[in-house]
XYZ file of C-alpha atoms in Angstrom:
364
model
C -4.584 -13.648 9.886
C -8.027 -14.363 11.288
C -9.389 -17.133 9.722
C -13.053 -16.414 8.013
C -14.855 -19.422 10.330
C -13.846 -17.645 13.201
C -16.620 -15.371 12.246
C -20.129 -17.176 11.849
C -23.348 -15.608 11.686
C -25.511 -18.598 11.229
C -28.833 -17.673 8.801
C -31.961 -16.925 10.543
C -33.877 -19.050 8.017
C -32.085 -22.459 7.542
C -28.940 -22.040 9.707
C -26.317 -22.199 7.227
C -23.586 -19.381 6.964
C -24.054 -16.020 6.078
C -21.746 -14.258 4.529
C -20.957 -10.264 3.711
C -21.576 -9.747 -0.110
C -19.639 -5.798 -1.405
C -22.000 -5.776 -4.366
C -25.153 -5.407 -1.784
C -23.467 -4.221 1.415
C -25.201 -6.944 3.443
C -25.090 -10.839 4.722
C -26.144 -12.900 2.078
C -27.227 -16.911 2.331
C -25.335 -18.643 -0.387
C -27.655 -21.860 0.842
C -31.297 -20.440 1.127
C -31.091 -16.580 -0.432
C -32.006 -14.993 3.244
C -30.324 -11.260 3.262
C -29.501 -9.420 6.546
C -28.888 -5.639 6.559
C -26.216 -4.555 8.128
C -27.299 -0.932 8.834
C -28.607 -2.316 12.575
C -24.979 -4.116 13.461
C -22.920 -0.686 12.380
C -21.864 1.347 15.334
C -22.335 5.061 15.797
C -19.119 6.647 15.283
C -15.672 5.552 14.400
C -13.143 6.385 17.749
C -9.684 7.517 17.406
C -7.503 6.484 20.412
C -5.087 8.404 22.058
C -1.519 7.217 21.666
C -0.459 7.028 24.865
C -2.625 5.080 25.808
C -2.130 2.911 22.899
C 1.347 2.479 23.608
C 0.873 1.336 27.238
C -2.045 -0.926 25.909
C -4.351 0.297 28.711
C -7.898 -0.684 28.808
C -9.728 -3.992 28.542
C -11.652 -2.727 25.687
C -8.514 -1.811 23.707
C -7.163 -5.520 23.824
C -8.363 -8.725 22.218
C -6.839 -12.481 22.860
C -6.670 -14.854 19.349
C -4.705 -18.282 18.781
C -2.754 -17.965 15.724
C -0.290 -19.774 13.966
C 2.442 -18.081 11.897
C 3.696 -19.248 8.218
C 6.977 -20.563 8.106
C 7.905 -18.610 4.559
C 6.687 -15.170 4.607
C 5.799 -14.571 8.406
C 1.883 -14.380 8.125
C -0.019 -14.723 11.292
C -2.990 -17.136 10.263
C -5.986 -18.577 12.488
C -7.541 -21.518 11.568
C -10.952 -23.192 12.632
C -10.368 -25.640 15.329
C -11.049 -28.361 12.804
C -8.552 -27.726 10.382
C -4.766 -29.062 10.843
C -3.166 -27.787 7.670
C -4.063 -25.381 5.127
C -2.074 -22.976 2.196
C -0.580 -19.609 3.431
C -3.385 -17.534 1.349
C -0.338 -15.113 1.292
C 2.357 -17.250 -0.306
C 0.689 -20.596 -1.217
C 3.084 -22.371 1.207
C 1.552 -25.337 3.107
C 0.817 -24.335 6.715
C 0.662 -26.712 9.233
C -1.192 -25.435 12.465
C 0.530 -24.903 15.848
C -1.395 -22.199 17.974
C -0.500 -19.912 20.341
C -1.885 -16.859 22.392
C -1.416 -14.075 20.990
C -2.848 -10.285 22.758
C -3.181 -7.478 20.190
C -5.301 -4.104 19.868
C -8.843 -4.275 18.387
C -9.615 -3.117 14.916
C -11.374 0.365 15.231
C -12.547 0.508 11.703
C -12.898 -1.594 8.681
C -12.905 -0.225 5.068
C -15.953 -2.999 3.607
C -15.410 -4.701 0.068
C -16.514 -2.955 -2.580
C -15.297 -5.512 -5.153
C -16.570 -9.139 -5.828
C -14.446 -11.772 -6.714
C -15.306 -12.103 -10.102
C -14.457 -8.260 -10.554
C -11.296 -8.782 -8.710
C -10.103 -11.788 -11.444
C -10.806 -9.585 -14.621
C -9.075 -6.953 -13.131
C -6.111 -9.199 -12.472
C -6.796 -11.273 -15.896
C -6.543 -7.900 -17.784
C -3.494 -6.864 -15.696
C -1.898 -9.885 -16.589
C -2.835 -9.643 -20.322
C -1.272 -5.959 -20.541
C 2.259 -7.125 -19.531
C 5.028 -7.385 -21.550
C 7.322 -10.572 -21.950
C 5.011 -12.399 -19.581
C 4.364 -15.943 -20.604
C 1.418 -17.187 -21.780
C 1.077 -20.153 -19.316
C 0.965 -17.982 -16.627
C -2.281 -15.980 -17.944
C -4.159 -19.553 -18.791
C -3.089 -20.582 -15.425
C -4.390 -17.982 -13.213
C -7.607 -18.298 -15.368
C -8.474 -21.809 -14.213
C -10.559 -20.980 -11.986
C -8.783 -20.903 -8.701
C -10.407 -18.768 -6.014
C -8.886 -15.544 -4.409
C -8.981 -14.437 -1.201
C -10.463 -12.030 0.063
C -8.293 -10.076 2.851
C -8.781 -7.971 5.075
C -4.960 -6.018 5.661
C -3.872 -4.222 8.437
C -2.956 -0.759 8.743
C -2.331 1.860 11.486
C -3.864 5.440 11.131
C -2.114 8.284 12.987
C -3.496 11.944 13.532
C -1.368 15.195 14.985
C -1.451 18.651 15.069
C 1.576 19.847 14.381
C 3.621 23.281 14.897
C 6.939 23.314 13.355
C 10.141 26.491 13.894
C 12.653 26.444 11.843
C 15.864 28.419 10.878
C 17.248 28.411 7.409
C 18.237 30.413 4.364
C 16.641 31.628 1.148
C 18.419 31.813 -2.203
C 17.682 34.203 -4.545
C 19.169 33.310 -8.401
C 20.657 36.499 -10.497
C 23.336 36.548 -13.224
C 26.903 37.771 -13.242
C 28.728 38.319 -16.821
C 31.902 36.744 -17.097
C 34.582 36.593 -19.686
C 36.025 33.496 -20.793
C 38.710 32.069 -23.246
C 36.835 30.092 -26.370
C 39.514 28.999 -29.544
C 41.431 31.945 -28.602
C 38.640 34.749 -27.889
C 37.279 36.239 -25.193
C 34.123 35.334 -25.067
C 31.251 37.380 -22.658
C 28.524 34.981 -20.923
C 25.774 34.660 -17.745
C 26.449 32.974 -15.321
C 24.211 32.217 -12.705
C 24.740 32.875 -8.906
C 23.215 32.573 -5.813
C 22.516 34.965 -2.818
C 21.831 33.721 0.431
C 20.044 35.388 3.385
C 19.210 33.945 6.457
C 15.420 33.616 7.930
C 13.386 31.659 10.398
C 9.444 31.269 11.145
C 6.702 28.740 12.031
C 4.649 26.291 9.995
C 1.366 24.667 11.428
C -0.335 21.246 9.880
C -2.918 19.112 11.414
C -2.179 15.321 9.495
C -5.589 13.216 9.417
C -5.283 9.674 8.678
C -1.287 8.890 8.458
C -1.552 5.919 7.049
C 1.172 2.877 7.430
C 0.728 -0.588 6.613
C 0.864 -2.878 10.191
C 1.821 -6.156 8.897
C 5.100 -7.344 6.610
C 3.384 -10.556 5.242
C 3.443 -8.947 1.560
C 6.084 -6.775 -0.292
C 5.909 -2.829 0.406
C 5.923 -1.778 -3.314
C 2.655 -3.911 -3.648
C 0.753 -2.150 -0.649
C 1.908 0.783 -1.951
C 0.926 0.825 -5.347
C -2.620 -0.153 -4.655
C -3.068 3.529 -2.984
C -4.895 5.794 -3.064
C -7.589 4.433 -0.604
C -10.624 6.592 0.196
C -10.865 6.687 3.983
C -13.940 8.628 4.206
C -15.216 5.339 3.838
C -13.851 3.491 6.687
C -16.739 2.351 9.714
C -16.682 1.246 12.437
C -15.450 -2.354 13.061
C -17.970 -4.962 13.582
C -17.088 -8.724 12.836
C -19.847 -9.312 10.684
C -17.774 -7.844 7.622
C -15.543 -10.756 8.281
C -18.558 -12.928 6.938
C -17.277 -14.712 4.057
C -13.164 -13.103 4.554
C -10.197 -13.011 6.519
C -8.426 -10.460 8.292
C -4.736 -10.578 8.977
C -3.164 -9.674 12.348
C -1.065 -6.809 12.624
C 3.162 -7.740 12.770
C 4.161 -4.072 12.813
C 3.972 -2.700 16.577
C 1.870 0.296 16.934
C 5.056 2.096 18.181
C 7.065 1.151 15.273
C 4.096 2.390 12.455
C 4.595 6.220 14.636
C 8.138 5.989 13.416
C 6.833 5.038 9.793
C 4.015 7.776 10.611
C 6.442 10.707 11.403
C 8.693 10.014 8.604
C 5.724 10.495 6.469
C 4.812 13.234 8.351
C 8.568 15.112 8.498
C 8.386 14.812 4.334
C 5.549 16.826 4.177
C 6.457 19.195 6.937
C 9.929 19.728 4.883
C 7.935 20.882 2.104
C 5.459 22.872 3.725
C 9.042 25.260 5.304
C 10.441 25.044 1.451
C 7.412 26.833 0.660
C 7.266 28.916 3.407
C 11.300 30.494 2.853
C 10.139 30.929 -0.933
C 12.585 32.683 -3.044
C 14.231 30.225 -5.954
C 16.324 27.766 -3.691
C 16.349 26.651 -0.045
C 18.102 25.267 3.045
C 16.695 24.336 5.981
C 19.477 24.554 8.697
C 17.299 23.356 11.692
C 13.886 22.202 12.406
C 11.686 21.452 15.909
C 8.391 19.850 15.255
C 6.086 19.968 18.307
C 3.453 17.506 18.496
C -0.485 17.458 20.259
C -3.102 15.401 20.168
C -1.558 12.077 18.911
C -4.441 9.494 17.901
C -4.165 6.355 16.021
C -6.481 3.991 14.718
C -6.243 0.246 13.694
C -8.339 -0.673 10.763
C -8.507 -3.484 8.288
C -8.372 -2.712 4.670
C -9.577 -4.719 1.588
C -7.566 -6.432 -0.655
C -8.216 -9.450 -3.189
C -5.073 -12.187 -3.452
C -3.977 -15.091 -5.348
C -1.045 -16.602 -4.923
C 0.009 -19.257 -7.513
C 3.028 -21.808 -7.792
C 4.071 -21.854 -11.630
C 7.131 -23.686 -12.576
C 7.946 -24.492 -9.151
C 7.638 -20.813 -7.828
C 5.237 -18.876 -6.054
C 4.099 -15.433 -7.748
C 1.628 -13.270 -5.614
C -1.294 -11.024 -6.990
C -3.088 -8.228 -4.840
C -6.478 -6.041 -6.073
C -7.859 -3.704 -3.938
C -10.560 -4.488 -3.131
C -12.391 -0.830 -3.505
C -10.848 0.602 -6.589
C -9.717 -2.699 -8.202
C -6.253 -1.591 -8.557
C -3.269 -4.723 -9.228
C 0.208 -5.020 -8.360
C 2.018 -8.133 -8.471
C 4.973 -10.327 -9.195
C 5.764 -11.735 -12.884
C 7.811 -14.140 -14.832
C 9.756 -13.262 -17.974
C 9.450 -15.620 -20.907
C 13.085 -15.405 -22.132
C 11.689 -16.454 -25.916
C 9.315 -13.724 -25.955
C 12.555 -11.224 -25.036
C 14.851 -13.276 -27.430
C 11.897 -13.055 -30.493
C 11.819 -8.904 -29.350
C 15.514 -8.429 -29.885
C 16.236 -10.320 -32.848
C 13.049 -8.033 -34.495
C 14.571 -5.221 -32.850
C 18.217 -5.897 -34.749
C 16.355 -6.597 -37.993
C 14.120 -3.404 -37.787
C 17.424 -1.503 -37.256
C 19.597 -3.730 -40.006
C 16.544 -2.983 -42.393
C 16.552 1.140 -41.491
C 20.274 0.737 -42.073
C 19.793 -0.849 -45.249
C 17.755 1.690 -46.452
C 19.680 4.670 -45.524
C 22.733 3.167 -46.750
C 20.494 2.831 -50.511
C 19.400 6.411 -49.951
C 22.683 7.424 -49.705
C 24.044 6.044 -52.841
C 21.381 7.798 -55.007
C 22.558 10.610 -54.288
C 25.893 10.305 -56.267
């Protein structure tokens, strides 16, 4: 986690801060009202990076050096300004006190900006919140008092492949046999479905753009992976002004370990693509060789809004993304709300009885 006042871009008109505002996709002055396009900082084209050469981290221009401290709960890198000693885990709300240390990593290649402001981050979290059931009220009125989120910048590893697959396996085809069987005492004729198998083999071909696996562990899978889908189209290229105003997280996941996560995404699909390809009504696929060529990857930095609240004595984590506004996160259960719901379930169902059971008698 980079922390945001690693990133200054002092105003050109009073020297405050600027900062990058997603509602007009430029720096903004919170102190003076200056506004700096961005259009002029953007770089031509977004690169994709061999994986070789990724993996042997060659190249100066690949590699960047930051001082970061890690959280002692949930394993977030975090860098803080020089002139901060302690600060709250943005990720879990745990106090973090600083102890730095080098730490080498690959450069972001592209950054997916903020599309949401804050504000539209909490109502889509507020209404979220207000749509579950069995959630306690205190919770809602809590994460309404106007605590700020953070805005984070996530990291995630891209892969691209072209991909030739041969494979051996066997086709089903379904038909029906009549049988005879025994029922109280009679024969009895029925279908009964079989299957008949026949062996084949061929070739599928897929080129996979934009693999995408999540690079750090800091927050739970299921959340990261319920705030999909992400439109990639609108990824740029890196540049730290879009840091103005955010943070970015460090990557935890190696780039080697994310082309494991990458294949097994890509091996599902593949799988499906040779189902289709044997046809007929059911498959097997006995063996399969998956040749791979022109492996890229990217790193890039995606946006996502968090809050992360201690209620009751226990920490309960919020994430928006920050395009589409999507929300996943963690919740309490009030145990009177699911008490009240039960006993007005068993009197609903007493009271049908009840009036069956009157139904019933006036008929005789």
């Amino acid at each position: 986690m980079t922390d945001v006042l690693d990133h200054r871009f002092p105003c050109d008109a009073c020297g405050a801060d600027l900062r990058f505002t997603p509602a007009a996709g430029q720096l903004v002055c919170d102190h003076c009202g200056n506004t700096v396009p961005m259009e002029g900082r953007r770089v031509a084209t977004l690169q994709e990076i061999d994986l070789h050469t990724g993996l042997s981290q060659g190249g100066s221009d690949l590699m960047e050096e930051t001082r970061v401290s890690t959280c002692p709960n949930c394993a977030a890198q975090v860098e803080f300004d020089p002139d901060i000693h302690a600060a709250e885990c943005p990720f879990c709300a745990t106090p973090v006190v600083t102890d730095t240390g080098a730490h080498r990593h690959i450069k972001p290649a592209g950054v997916l900006p903020f599309a949401l402001e804050e504000t539209a981050a909490k109502e889509a979290m507020s209404d979220w919140l207000g749509g579950l059931w069995f959630a306690p009220n205190g919770l809602q009125a809590y994460a309404r008092k106007g605590r700020k989120m953070q805005g984070i910048y996530v990291p995630y590893w891209t892969f691209d492949a072209d991909t030739t697959t041969d494979y051996t396996g066997q086709r089903g085809t379904v038909y029906y046999q009549t049988v005879t069987v025994m029922r109280d005492g009679k024969p009895v004729r029925k279908q009964v479905p079989r299957t008949r198998w026949r062996t084949v083999s061929g070739r599928v071909a897929r080129f996979f753009d934009d693999v995408l696996v999540l690079a750090s562990r800091s927050l739970p899978a299921r959340f990261t992976k319920a705030l999909s889908p992400w439109d990639l189209s609108a990824l740029t290229p890196y540049t730290p002004e879009f840091l103005a105003g955010f943070r970015a997280e460090g990557y935890t996941v190696t780039l080697e370990d994310g082309f494991e996560d990458a294949k097994q995404q890509m091996d599902a699909v593949i799988n499906r693509d040779i189902r289709f390809d044997i046809g007929g009504d059911k498959q097997r696929i006995d063996h399969a060789r998956t040749q791979m060529r022109n492996v890229t990857f990217k790193h890039v930095l995606l946006p996502v809004w968090l809050a992360a609240y201690k209620y009751r004595g226990k920490s309960y984590r919020f994430v928006v993304n920050g395009q589409t506004g999507r929300v996943q996160g963690e919740r309490p259960y009030s145990a009177w709300k699911i008490g009240f719901a039960v006993l007005a379930g068993l009197v609903l169902a007493a009271a049908v009885g009840y009036a069956i059971a009157l139904s019933e008698q006036g008929r005789f």
